[in-house]
CSV table of C-alpha atoms in Angstrom, one decimal:
chain,number,residue,atom,x,y,z
A,29,MET,CA,158.3,-67.2,-77.5
A,30,PRO,CA,155.7,-68.8,-80.6
A,31,ARG,CA,152.5,-67.0,-80.5
A,32,ALA,CA,150.9,-70.2,-81.1
A,33,LEU,CA,151.5,-73.7,-79.8
A,34,LEU,CA,149.2,-77.4,-80.8
A,35,PHE,CA,149.7,-80.0,-79.0
A,36,ASP,CA,149.4,-83.4,-80.2
A,37,VAL,CA,147.0,-85.1,-78.0
A,38,PHE,CA,146.9,-89.2,-77.7
A,39,GLY,CA,150.0,-90.1,-75.5
A,40,THR,CA,151.4,-86.6,-75.2
A,41,LEU,CA,148.1,-84.8,-73.0
A,42,VAL,CA,147.0,-88.0,-71.7
A,43,ASP,CA,147.6,-92.2,-71.2
A,44,TRP,CA,146.0,-93.7,-73.4
A,45,ARG,CA,147.2,-96.9,-72.3
A,46,GLY,CA,146.8,-97.3,-68.7
A,47,SER,CA,143.1,-95.9,-69.4
A,48,LEU,CA,142.6,-98.2,-72.4
A,49,ILE,CA,143.8,-101.2,-70.1
A,50,ASP,CA,141.4,-100.0,-67.3
A,51,ALA,CA,138.5,-99.5,-69.8
A,52,ALA,CA,139.1,-103.1,-71.5
A,53,ALA,CA,139.1,-104.6,-68.2
A,54,ALA,CA,135.8,-103.4,-67.0
A,55,VAL,CA,134.0,-104.0,-71.0
A,56,GLY,CA,136.0,-107.3,-70.4
A,57,SER,CA,135.6,-108.2,-66.6
A,58,GLU,CA,133.9,-111.6,-67.3
A,59,ARG,CA,137.5,-113.0,-68.8
A,60,PRO,CA,139.8,-112.1,-66.7
A,61,GLU,CA,142.1,-114.4,-67.9
A,62,VAL,CA,142.4,-111.9,-71.2
A,63,GLU,CA,146.1,-109.9,-71.2
A,64,TRP,CA,144.2,-107.0,-72.5
A,65,SER,CA,147.4,-104.8,-72.3
A,66,ALA,CA,148.8,-107.3,-75.4
A,67,ILE,CA,145.5,-106.3,-77.2
A,68,ILE,CA,145.4,-102.6,-76.4
A,69,ASP,CA,149.0,-102.4,-77.4
A,70,ASP,CA,148.3,-104.4,-80.5
A,71,TRP,CA,144.8,-102.4,-81.2
A,72,ARG,CA,147.3,-99.1,-80.8
A,73,ARG,CA,149.9,-100.5,-83.7
A,74,ALA,CA,147.4,-100.8,-86.0
A,75,TYR,CA,146.2,-97.5,-85.4
A,76,GLN,CA,148.8,-95.0,-87.2
A,77,PRO,CA,148.8,-97.3,-90.7
A,78,ALA,CA,145.2,-97.4,-90.9
A,79,MET,CA,145.0,-93.4,-90.7
A,80,ASP,CA,148.0,-93.3,-93.4
A,81,HIS,CA,145.6,-95.8,-95.3
A,82,VAL,CA,142.7,-93.8,-95.0
A,83,ALA,CA,144.8,-90.2,-95.5
A,84,ALA,CA,146.0,-91.7,-99.0
A,85,ALA,CA,142.7,-93.4,-100.0
A,86,ARG,CA,141.6,-89.9,-99.9
A,87,ASP,CA,144.1,-87.8,-101.6
A,88,ASP,CA,144.0,-90.5,-104.5
A,89,GLY,CA,140.3,-89.8,-104.7
A,90,ARG,CA,139.9,-93.6,-103.7
A,91,ALA,CA,137.7,-93.0,-100.7
A,92,PRO,CA,136.0,-90.2,-99.1
A,93,TRP,CA,138.0,-89.3,-95.6
A,94,ARG,CA,136.6,-91.8,-92.7
A,95,ASN,CA,136.8,-89.9,-88.5
A,96,LEU,CA,139.0,-92.3,-86.0
A,97,ASP,CA,135.7,-94.0,-84.2
A,98,SER,CA,135.3,-95.5,-87.6
A,99,VAL,CA,139.5,-96.3,-88.3
A,100,GLN,CA,139.3,-97.6,-84.6
A,101,GLY,CA,136.3,-100.1,-85.0
A,102,ASP,CA,138.2,-101.4,-88.1
A,103,THR,CA,141.4,-102.2,-86.5
A,104,LEU,CA,139.8,-103.2,-83.3
A,105,ASP,CA,137.4,-106.0,-84.7
A,106,HIS,CA,140.8,-107.1,-86.5
A,107,VAL,CA,142.9,-106.8,-83.6
A,108,LEU,CA,140.1,-109.0,-81.3
A,109,ALA,CA,139.8,-111.7,-84.6
A,110,GLU,CA,143.8,-111.9,-84.4
A,111,HIS,CA,143.3,-112.6,-80.2
A,112,ALA,CA,140.4,-115.1,-81.1
A,113,ILE,CA,138.2,-112.9,-79.0
A,114,ASP,CA,134.8,-112.0,-79.0
A,115,LEU,CA,133.1,-108.6,-78.0
A,116,SER,CA,129.2,-107.6,-78.2
A,117,VAL,CA,129.0,-104.8,-80.5
A,118,ASP,CA,128.0,-103.1,-77.4
A,119,GLN,CA,130.8,-103.6,-75.9
A,120,ARG,CA,132.9,-102.5,-78.8
A,121,ARG,CA,131.4,-99.6,-79.2
A,122,GLU,CA,132.3,-99.0,-75.0
A,123,LEU,CA,135.9,-99.4,-76.1
A,124,ILE,CA,135.7,-97.3,-79.0
A,125,GLY,CA,134.3,-94.5,-76.6
A,126,ALA,CA,136.4,-95.3,-74.6
A,127,TRP,CA,139.1,-92.9,-76.3
A,128,ARG,CA,137.4,-90.0,-75.1
A,129,ARG,CA,138.0,-90.7,-71.4
A,130,LEU,CA,141.9,-91.0,-71.3
A,131,ARG,CA,143.6,-89.9,-67.6
A,132,PRO,CA,145.8,-86.4,-68.8
A,133,TRP,CA,149.5,-86.6,-67.4
A,134,PRO,CA,150.1,-85.2,-64.1
A,135,ASP,CA,151.5,-82.4,-65.1
A,136,THR,CA,149.2,-81.5,-68.2
A,137,ARG,CA,146.5,-79.4,-66.9
A,138,ASP,CA,148.7,-77.0,-64.7
A,139,GLY,CA,151.2,-77.2,-67.8
A,140,LEU,CA,148.8,-76.4,-70.4
A,141,ASP,CA,147.3,-73.3,-68.1
A,142,LEU,CA,150.8,-72.1,-68.2
A,143,LEU,CA,151.4,-71.9,-71.5
A,144,ARG,CA,148.3,-70.7,-72.4
A,145,ALA,CA,149.1,-67.7,-70.3
A,146,LYS,CA,152.1,-67.4,-72.7
A,147,ALA,CA,150.3,-68.0,-76.2
A,148,ILE,CA,147.6,-69.0,-77.9
A,149,THR,CA,147.1,-73.0,-77.3
A,150,ALA,CA,145.3,-75.5,-79.4
A,151,THR,CA,145.1,-79.1,-80.0
A,152,LEU,CA,146.4,-80.2,-83.1
A,153,SER,CA,145.2,-84.4,-83.2
A,154,ASN,CA,144.4,-87.4,-85.4
A,155,GLY,CA,141.6,-87.3,-83.1
A,156,HIS,CA,138.0,-85.7,-84.6
A,157,LEU,CA,136.8,-82.8,-83.1
A,158,ALA,CA,133.9,-84.1,-80.8
A,159,LEU,CA,136.6,-87.0,-79.9
A,160,VAL,CA,138.3,-84.1,-78.3
A,161,VAL,CA,135.6,-82.1,-77.3
A,162,ASP,CA,134.2,-84.8,-75.3
A,163,LEU,CA,138.4,-85.9,-73.8
A,164,LEU,CA,139.0,-82.5,-72.9
A,165,ARG,CA,135.8,-82.4,-70.6
A,166,PHE,CA,136.2,-85.8,-69.4
A,167,ALA,CA,140.2,-84.6,-68.7
A,168,GLY,CA,139.3,-81.0,-67.3
A,169,LEU,CA,141.9,-79.8,-70.3
A,170,ARG,CA,141.1,-75.7,-71.2
A,171,MET,CA,142.8,-74.9,-75.0
A,172,ASP,CA,142.0,-71.7,-76.8
A,173,ALA,CA,140.7,-73.5,-79.6
A,174,VAL,CA,140.2,-77.7,-80.9
A,175,LEU,CA,142.0,-78.5,-84.6
A,176,SER,CA,141.9,-81.4,-85.6
A,177,ALA,CA,142.9,-83.7,-88.8
A,178,GLU,CA,139.6,-83.6,-89.2
A,179,LEU,CA,139.6,-80.0,-90.6
A,180,ALA,CA,141.8,-81.4,-93.5
A,181,SER,CA,140.2,-84.2,-93.9
A,182,SER,CA,143.3,-86.2,-93.6
A,183,TYR,CA,145.6,-87.5,-90.4
A,184,LYS,CA,149.1,-86.5,-89.3
A,185,PRO,CA,152.1,-86.9,-90.7
A,186,ASN,CA,150.2,-85.6,-93.8
A,187,PRO,CA,151.6,-82.0,-94.6
A,188,ALA,CA,147.6,-80.9,-95.1
A,189,VAL,CA,146.9,-81.1,-91.1
A,190,TYR,CA,149.9,-78.9,-90.2
A,191,LEU,CA,149.5,-76.3,-93.2
A,192,ARG,CA,145.2,-76.7,-92.4
A,193,ALA,CA,146.2,-75.4,-88.7
A,194,LEU,CA,148.8,-73.2,-89.9
A,195,GLU,CA,145.7,-71.2,-91.8
A,196,LEU,CA,143.0,-71.4,-89.1
A,197,LEU,CA,145.1,-69.8,-87.0
A,198,GLU,CA,146.8,-67.2,-89.1
A,199,CYS,CA,150.4,-68.4,-88.6
A,200,ASP,CA,153.1,-68.3,-90.2
A,201,PRO,CA,155.2,-71.9,-89.8
A,202,GLY,CA,157.5,-70.0,-87.7
A,203,GLU,CA,155.0,-68.6,-85.1
A,204,ALA,CA,153.8,-72.0,-84.4
A,205,MET,CA,155.3,-74.6,-82.4
A,206,LEU,CA,154.0,-78.6,-82.5
A,207,VAL,CA,154.6,-79.6,-78.8
A,208,ALA,CA,154.7,-84.0,-79.0
A,209,CYS,CA,155.8,-86.8,-77.4
A,210,HIS,CA,156.4,-88.9,-80.8
A,211,ALA,CA,159.3,-88.0,-83.3
A,212,LYS,CA,157.1,-88.4,-86.5
A,213,ASP,CA,154.6,-86.5,-86.0
A,214,LEU,CA,157.9,-83.5,-84.8
A,215,ALA,CA,159.5,-84.5,-87.8
A,216,ALA,CA,157.0,-83.6,-90.2
A,217,ALA,CA,156.2,-80.3,-88.3
A,218,SER,CA,159.6,-79.3,-88.9
A,219,ALA,CA,159.7,-80.2,-92.4
A,220,LEU,CA,157.1,-77.6,-92.7
A,221,GLY,CA,159.0,-74.7,-91.2
A,222,LEU,CA,157.2,-75.0,-87.7
A,223,ARG,CA,158.7,-75.5,-84.3
A,224,THR,CA,159.2,-78.4,-82.3
A,225,ALA,CA,159.2,-79.5,-78.5
A,226,PHE,CA,159.7,-83.0,-77.8
A,227,VAL,CA,157.9,-84.3,-74.2
A,228,ARG,CA,159.5,-87.4,-73.1
A,229,ARG,CA,156.7,-89.5,-72.0
A,230,PRO,CA,158.7,-92.5,-71.0
A,231,ARG,CA,155.1,-94.8,-69.7
A,232,GLU,CA,153.5,-94.2,-73.0
A,233,TRP,CA,153.6,-97.3,-74.0
A,234,GLY,CA,154.0,-98.7,-70.0
A,235,PRO,CA,156.9,-101.4,-69.4
A,236,ALA,CA,157.8,-100.5,-73.2
A,237,GLY,CA,158.5,-97.2,-72.8
A,238,GLY,CA,158.2,-93.8,-74.7
A,239,ASP,CA,159.6,-92.7,-78.6
A,240,GLN,CA,162.6,-91.7,-78.7
A,241,PRO,CA,163.4,-87.6,-79.7
A,242,PRO,CA,163.9,-87.1,-83.3
A,243,TYR,CA,167.0,-86.8,-84.5
A,244,GLY,CA,168.5,-83.5,-86.2
A,245,LEU,CA,165.4,-81.3,-85.9
A,246,PRO,CA,166.7,-77.7,-85.8
A,247,GLY,CA,165.7,-75.8,-82.8
A,248,LEU,CA,164.1,-78.5,-81.2
A,249,ILE,CA,163.5,-78.1,-77.1
A,250,VAL,CA,163.7,-81.7,-75.4
A,251,VAL,CA,161.6,-81.4,-72.2
A,252,ASP,CA,160.0,-83.8,-69.5
A,253,SER,CA,156.8,-82.0,-68.6
A,254,LEU,CA,155.2,-79.4,-69.9
A,255,ILE,CA,155.7,-77.5,-66.6
A,256,GLU,CA,159.1,-77.5,-68.0
A,257,LEU,CA,158.4,-76.4,-71.2
A,258,ALA,CA,156.3,-73.2,-69.7
A,259,ASP,CA,159.9,-72.6,-67.9
A,260,ARG,CA,161.6,-72.8,-71.2
A,261,LEU,CA,159.6,-71.1,-73.0
B,18,MET,CA,118.5,-80.5,-71.8
B,19,PRO,CA,120.3,-79.8,-75.2
B,20,ARG,CA,123.6,-81.5,-75.6
B,21,ALA,CA,125.5,-78.8,-77.3
B,22,LEU,CA,125.4,-74.7,-76.7
B,23,LEU,CA,126.1,-72.8,-80.1
B,24,PHE,CA,126.8,-69.3,-79.1
B,25,ASP,CA,126.5,-66.2,-81.7
B,26,VAL,CA,129.2,-64.2,-80.7
B,27,PHE,CA,128.4,-60.5,-81.8
B,28,GLY,CA,126.3,-58.8,-79.9
B,29,THR,CA,125.1,-62.2,-78.2
B,30,LEU,CA,128.1,-62.5,-76.0
B,31,VAL,CA,129.9,-59.3,-77.0
B,32,ASP,CA,129.1,-55.6,-77.1
B,33,TRP,CA,130.4,-54.6,-80.3
B,34,ARG,CA,129.0,-51.2,-80.5
B,35,GLY,CA,130.9,-49.3,-77.1
B,36,SER,CA,133.6,-51.3,-77.9
B,37,LEU,CA,134.4,-50.5,-81.6
B,38,ILE,CA,133.0,-46.5,-81.1
B,39,ASP,CA,135.8,-46.5,-78.3
B,40,ALA,CA,138.4,-47.9,-80.5
B,41,ALA,CA,137.4,-45.2,-83.3
B,42,ALA,CA,137.7,-42.6,-81.0
B,43,ALA,CA,141.1,-43.7,-79.8
B,44,VAL,CA,142.4,-44.3,-83.4
B,45,GLY,CA,140.6,-40.9,-84.7
B,46,SER,CA,141.9,-39.0,-81.4
B,47,GLU,CA,143.3,-35.7,-83.5
B,48,ARG,CA,139.1,-35.4,-84.8
B,49,PRO,CA,137.4,-34.6,-81.6
B,50,GLU,CA,134.5,-33.7,-84.4
B,51,VAL,CA,133.5,-36.7,-85.8
B,52,GLU,CA,130.5,-38.8,-84.9
B,53,TRP,CA,132.4,-42.2,-84.3
B,54,SER,CA,129.3,-43.8,-83.2
B,55,ALA,CA,127.0,-43.0,-86.6
B,56,ILE,CA,129.8,-44.5,-88.5
B,57,ILE,CA,130.6,-47.8,-86.3
B,58,ASP,CA,126.7,-48.5,-87.1
B,59,ASP,CA,127.0,-47.6,-90.2
B,60,TRP,CA,129.9,-50.1,-90.8
B,61,ARG,CA,128.0,-52.5,-89.0
B,62,ARG,CA,125.0,-52.5,-90.8
B,63,ALA,CA,127.0,-52.9,-94.2
B,64,TYR,CA,128.4,-56.2,-92.1
B,65,GLN,CA,125.5,-58.7,-93.2
B,66,PRO,CA,124.6,-57.6,-97.0
B,67,ALA,CA,128.5,-58.0,-97.7
B,68,MET,CA,128.9,-61.6,-96.0
B,69,ASP,CA,125.6,-62.7,-97.7
B,70,HIS,CA,127.4,-61.7,-101.2
B,71,VAL,CA,130.3,-63.2,-100.2
B,72,ALA,CA,129.0,-66.6,-99.4
B,73,ALA,CA,126.6,-66.5,-102.2
B,74,ALA,CA,129.3,-65.6,-104.7
B,75,ARG,CA,131.2,-68.7,-103.1
B,76,ASP,CA,127.8,-71.0,-104.0
B,77,ASP,CA,127.7,-70.2,-107.2
B,78,GLY,CA,131.3,-70.4,-107.7
B,79,ARG,CA,132.2,-67.3,-109.0
B,80,ALA,CA,134.4,-65.8,-106.3
B,81,PRO,CA,136.5,-67.7,-103.5
B,82,TRP,CA,135.3,-67.2,-99.9
B,83,ARG,CA,137.0,-64.5,-97.9
B,84,ASN,CA,137.4,-63.9,-94.0
B,85,LEU,CA,135.9,-61.0,-91.9
B,86,ASP,CA,138.8,-59.0,-91.8
B,87,SER,CA,138.9,-59.2,-95.4
B,88,VAL,CA,135.1,-58.2,-96.4
B,89,GLN,CA,134.9,-55.6,-93.1
B,90,GLY,CA,138.1,-53.7,-95.1
B,91,ASP,CA,135.8,-53.2,-98.2
B,92,THR,CA,132.8,-52.1,-95.9
B,93,LEU,CA,134.9,-49.8,-93.9
B,94,ASP,CA,136.5,-48.5,-96.8
B,95,HIS,CA,133.1,-47.4,-98.3
B,96,VAL,CA,131.3,-46.2,-95.3
B,97,LEU,CA,134.3,-43.8,-94.4
B,98,ALA,CA,134.3,-42.3,-98.2
B,99,GLU,CA,130.6,-42.4,-97.6
B,100,HIS,CA,131.4,-40.0,-94.6
B,101,ALA,CA,134.1,-38.1,-96.1
B,102,ILE,CA,136.7,-39.1,-93.5
B,103,ASP,CA,140.1,-40.2,-94.7
B,104,LEU,CA,141.8,-42.7,-92.0
B,105,SER,CA,145.5,-43.9,-92.9
B,106,VAL,CA,146.0,-47.7,-93.8
B,107,ASP,CA,147.3,-48.4,-89.9
B,108,GLN,CA,144.7,-46.6,-88.7
B,109,ARG,CA,141.7,-49.0,-90.8
B,110,ARG,CA,143.7,-51.8,-89.9
B,111,GLU,CA,143.9,-51.1,-86.0
B,112,LEU,CA,140.0,-50.5,-86.3
B,113,ILE,CA,139.4,-53.8,-88.0
B,114,GLY,CA,141.9,-55.6,-85.1
B,115,ALA,CA,139.1,-53.8,-82.6
B,116,TRP,CA,136.8,-56.5,-83.5
B,117,ARG,CA,139.2,-58.9,-81.8
B,118,ARG,CA,139.0,-56.4,-78.3
B,119,LEU,CA,134.7,-56.5,-77.5
B,120,ARG,CA,134.1,-56.1,-74.1
B,121,PRO,CA,131.6,-59.0,-73.3
B,122,TRP,CA,128.4,-58.0,-71.4
B,123,PRO,CA,128.4,-58.1,-67.7
B,124,ASP,CA,126.5,-62.0,-67.9
B,125,THR,CA,128.7,-63.3,-70.0
B,126,ARG,CA,131.7,-65.0,-68.3
B,127,ASP,CA,129.5,-66.3,-65.5
B,128,GLY,CA,126.4,-67.2,-67.4
B,129,LEU,CA,129.1,-69.1,-70.0
B,130,ASP,CA,130.7,-71.4,-66.6
B,131,LEU,CA,127.5,-72.3,-65.9
B,132,LEU,CA,125.8,-73.6,-69.2
B,133,ARG,CA,129.5,-75.2,-69.6
B,134,ALA,CA,128.6,-77.4,-66.5
B,135,LYS,CA,125.6,-78.8,-68.4
B,136,ALA,CA,126.5,-79.1,-72.1
B,137,ILE,CA,129.1,-78.7,-74.1
B,138,THR,CA,129.7,-74.9,-75.5
B,139,ALA,CA,131.2,-73.7,-78.7
B,140,THR,CA,131.0,-70.5,-80.7
B,141,LEU,CA,129.2,-70.6,-84.2
B,142,SER,CA,130.0,-67.0,-85.3
B,143,ASN,CA,130.7,-65.5,-88.7
B,144,GLY,CA,134.0,-64.2,-87.4
B,145,HIS,CA,136.6,-66.2,-88.7
B,146,LEU,CA,138.1,-68.9,-86.0
B,147,ALA,CA,141.9,-66.9,-85.7
B,148,LEU,CA,139.6,-63.7,-84.7
B,149,VAL,CA,137.4,-65.7,-82.6
B,150,VAL,CA,139.9,-67.1,-80.5
B,151,ASP,CA,141.7,-63.6,-79.8
B,152,LEU,CA,138.5,-62.4,-79.1
B,153,LEU,CA,137.6,-65.4,-76.3
B,154,ARG,CA,141.5,-64.8,-75.0
B,155,PHE,CA,140.9,-61.2,-75.3
B,156,ALA,CA,136.8,-61.4,-72.7
B,157,GLY,CA,138.2,-64.0,-70.9
B,158,LEU,CA,135.6,-66.5,-72.0
B,159,ARG,CA,136.1,-70.2,-71.8
B,160,MET,CA,134.2,-72.5,-74.7
B,161,ASP,CA,134.7,-76.0,-75.5
B,162,ALA,CA,135.3,-75.5,-78.5
B,163,VAL,CA,135.5,-72.2,-81.4
B,164,LEU,CA,133.4,-73.5,-84.4
B,165,SER,CA,132.9,-70.7,-87.1
B,166,ALA,CA,131.3,-70.3,-90.3
B,167,GLU,CA,134.8,-70.6,-91.8
B,168,LEU,CA,134.7,-74.1,-91.1
B,169,ALA,CA,131.8,-74.2,-93.9
B,170,SER,CA,133.4,-71.6,-95.8
B,171,SER,CA,130.2,-69.5,-96.0
B,172,TYR,CA,128.4,-66.9,-93.9
B,173,LYS,CA,125.0,-67.2,-91.4
B,174,PRO,CA,122.8,-67.4,-91.4
B,175,ASN,CA,123.3,-69.4,-94.7
B,176,PRO,CA,122.4,-73.3,-93.6
B,177,ALA,CA,126.0,-75.0,-94.6
B,178,VAL,CA,126.9,-72.9,-91.6
B,179,TYR,CA,124.7,-74.7,-88.7
B,180,LEU,CA,124.9,-77.9,-90.9
B,181,ARG,CA,129.0,-78.0,-90.7
B,182,ALA,CA,128.7,-77.6,-86.8
B,183,LEU,CA,126.5,-80.2,-86.2
B,184,GLU,CA,128.2,-82.3,-88.4
B,185,LEU,CA,131.8,-81.5,-86.7
B,186,LEU,CA,130.0,-81.8,-82.6
B,187,GLU,CA,128.1,-85.3,-84.0
B,188,CYS,CA,124.8,-83.5,-83.3
B,189,ASP,CA,121.4,-84.3,-84.5
B,190,PRO,CA,119.7,-81.0,-84.7
B,191,GLY,CA,117.3,-81.3,-81.9
B,192,GLU,CA,120.5,-82.2,-79.7
B,193,ALA,CA,121.6,-78.6,-80.4
B,194,MET,CA,120.7,-75.1,-79.5
B,195,LEU,CA,121.6,-72.0,-81.0
B,196,VAL,CA,121.6,-69.1,-78.3
B,197,ALA,CA,121.4,-65.7,-80.1
B,198,CYS,CA,120.1,-62.4,-80.0
B,199,HIS,CA,119.4,-61.7,-83.5
B,200,ALA,CA,116.3,-62.9,-84.9
B,201,LYS,CA,117.3,-64.2,-88.4
B,202,ASP,CA,120.0,-66.3,-87.5
B,203,LEU,CA,117.6,-68.3,-84.8
B,204,ALA,CA,115.6,-68.6,-87.7
B,205,ALA,CA,117.5,-70.2,-89.8
B,206,ALA,CA,118.7,-72.8,-87.0
B,207,SER,CA,115.2,-73.9,-86.1
B,208,ALA,CA,114.4,-74.3,-90.0
B,209,LEU,CA,117.0,-77.0,-90.2
B,210,GLY,CA,115.3,-78.9,-86.4
B,211,LEU,CA,118.1,-76.7,-83.8
B,212,ARG,CA,116.7,-75.8,-80.8
B,213,THR,CA,116.4,-71.9,-80.0
B,214,ALA,CA,117.6,-69.5,-77.4
B,215,PHE,CA,116.7,-65.7,-78.2
B,216,VAL,CA,119.3,-63.3,-75.1
B,217,ARG,CA,117.5,-60.1,-75.3
B,218,ARG,CA,120.4,-57.7,-75.5
B,219,PRO,CA,118.5,-54.3,-75.7
B,220,ARG,CA,122.1,-51.8,-75.9
B,221,GLU,CA,123.3,-53.9,-79.1
B,222,TRP,CA,122.7,-50.7,-81.1
B,223,GLY,CA,123.0,-48.3,-78.0
B,224,PRO,CA,120.0,-46.1,-78.1
B,225,ALA,CA,118.1,-47.7,-81.0
B,226,GLY,CA,117.9,-50.6,-79.0
B,227,GLY,CA,118.6,-54.3,-80.0
B,228,ASP,CA,116.3,-57.1,-82.0
B,229,GLN,CA,113.2,-58.3,-80.8
B,230,PRO,CA,112.4,-62.4,-80.5
B,231,PRO,CA,111.7,-64.3,-84.0
B,232,TYR,CA,108.2,-65.2,-84.5
B,233,GLY,CA,106.7,-68.2,-84.1
B,234,LEU,CA,109.4,-70.7,-83.7
B,235,PRO,CA,108.3,-73.7,-82.0
B,236,GLY,CA,109.9,-74.5,-78.4
B,237,LEU,CA,112.1,-71.1,-78.4
B,238,ILE,CA,113.1,-70.1,-75.0
B,239,VAL,CA,113.4,-66.2,-74.5
B,240,VAL,CA,115.7,-65.0,-71.5
B,241,ASP,CA,117.4,-61.6,-70.9
B,242,SER,CA,120.8,-63.1,-69.7
B,243,LEU,CA,123.0,-66.6,-69.7
B,244,ILE,CA,122.2,-66.5,-66.3
B,245,GLU,CA,119.2,-66.6,-66.6
B,246,LEU,CA,119.3,-69.2,-69.6
B,247,ALA,CA,121.3,-71.6,-67.3
B,248,ASP,CA,118.2,-71.5,-64.7
B,249,ARG,CA,115.9,-72.2,-67.5
B,250,LEU,CA,118.0,-75.3,-69.1
C-alpha cells in the first residue's frame, strides 16, 4: 500500500471536455453556428506544448514561470484567431475561469473518499494552487493536500514537479503512487521511482476516446475507476 | 466576508500542551517522578526563538531553511539537558512526532466546517506541510488547502510567509483573514493589510492561560470559538 497517492486532475478526476464545451456554448450563445467542441479540443491540444515551453524557458532562465490562467489566455487567443472567432475580453476570461468549474466523473468523489481512508491523498496538477482549490470546492472533492506544479515553478512532466511533491510529503519515491489517465505523466513519475496507476477515461476526448496505458512501466496498475483502485490497493 | 480564511494551527486549532504532556508521560512512563508539563512548556517557549533564528539565517544566506522537526529536535535536546533528563533517540523521535497527533479543541472541527461553507479555508502554520497533513488527518479536520511557512522557506511572523499564502491563493491582502490565538501572528498579518480574527484559547498554556488580543489592530474581531466566528462573519 502506498503511503501517499498523487492525483492528476484534468481528465483523471474531472471531465474537462464536456464541461468546457458547455461553458463555451453558454459564453457564445449568440453564435449557435459555431462548433465549440472543435475549439475546445484545439485549445486542449495547445495546452501541453505551451506548458512545456514555459517550463523550458524557466529552466533556461529565459523567462519567469507563468501560471495556467496566463498560459491558457495565450493559447485561447491563438485558437480563436485560427478559427476566426472573436470573443470579448470578458468572454475569454469567462472561458479561462471555466477550468475552475469542471464536473467530476461519476466515480471520483466516492473513490477519493475510499482512497483517503487508506493513504494520504493530494492533487498533483499543472493547474496552479488557487485554480485547483476552486475546482475541488466546485466539484465537492476532498483531498488531504493540494499540490501543484506551481510549487516547483514548472509543469509536468518535468521531474522537478514530482520531486517537489515527494519532498513536501516527506515520501521516498517508492512510498508514493501517481494516479493518472495519461501515459506521459505516468511514465515520467515511474522513471523517478514512483508507483503508478492508470485510470481509463474513455470519454476524456469524447468520441476520440482516451489515452491508452503506458507501455512497460514496472508494477503499473490499470483500472476503470477510482473505486476499482480502492478495491485493488 | 473575506474570500479566504487562513488558520494558525498550534494553539488556535489544537491543544498542543495537553496532547504533548500526555505523549511525554507515555514516552517517559518509567519515570513517574518527572514533571513533564514543565519540560513541554520550556520546549514550547524555545520554539519561536529557534524558528526566528532559522528564518533570519536563511534571509541572510548564512544557513538553509530547516523544517520544524529539525528545529524541534535541537530545542528538545537543549531542554532535556537543562532538566538533566536523558531520553533515547527513539523516545526523542516519538516526542517530536507527537506534534502530528495533537487533539483539536472542542469547537474546531464543526467551526471549520461552518467557515468552509462561507470562504476558502487554509492552514497557515509554521509546521511543515507533511506535518500539518498528518495532523489534520489525525484530528479529522477538513481544509481546502494546506499552506505552510515551508512554502516561503521561512517562519511566521516573517512577512514572506503571509505574502506567499496570498500569492498562492490569488488574494489581495484585504480579501484574506488570519485567524489565530496569538497577538504577534495577527499583528504581523495586519501590518500587511490582512484582516484579523483573534480566538481566545484560555487553556493554551494550561493554568498560565492564553494570549491576550493584540492592541490597536484595525477591524480585529475577537471571539471565543470558531463557531462564534462563523456566526459573526
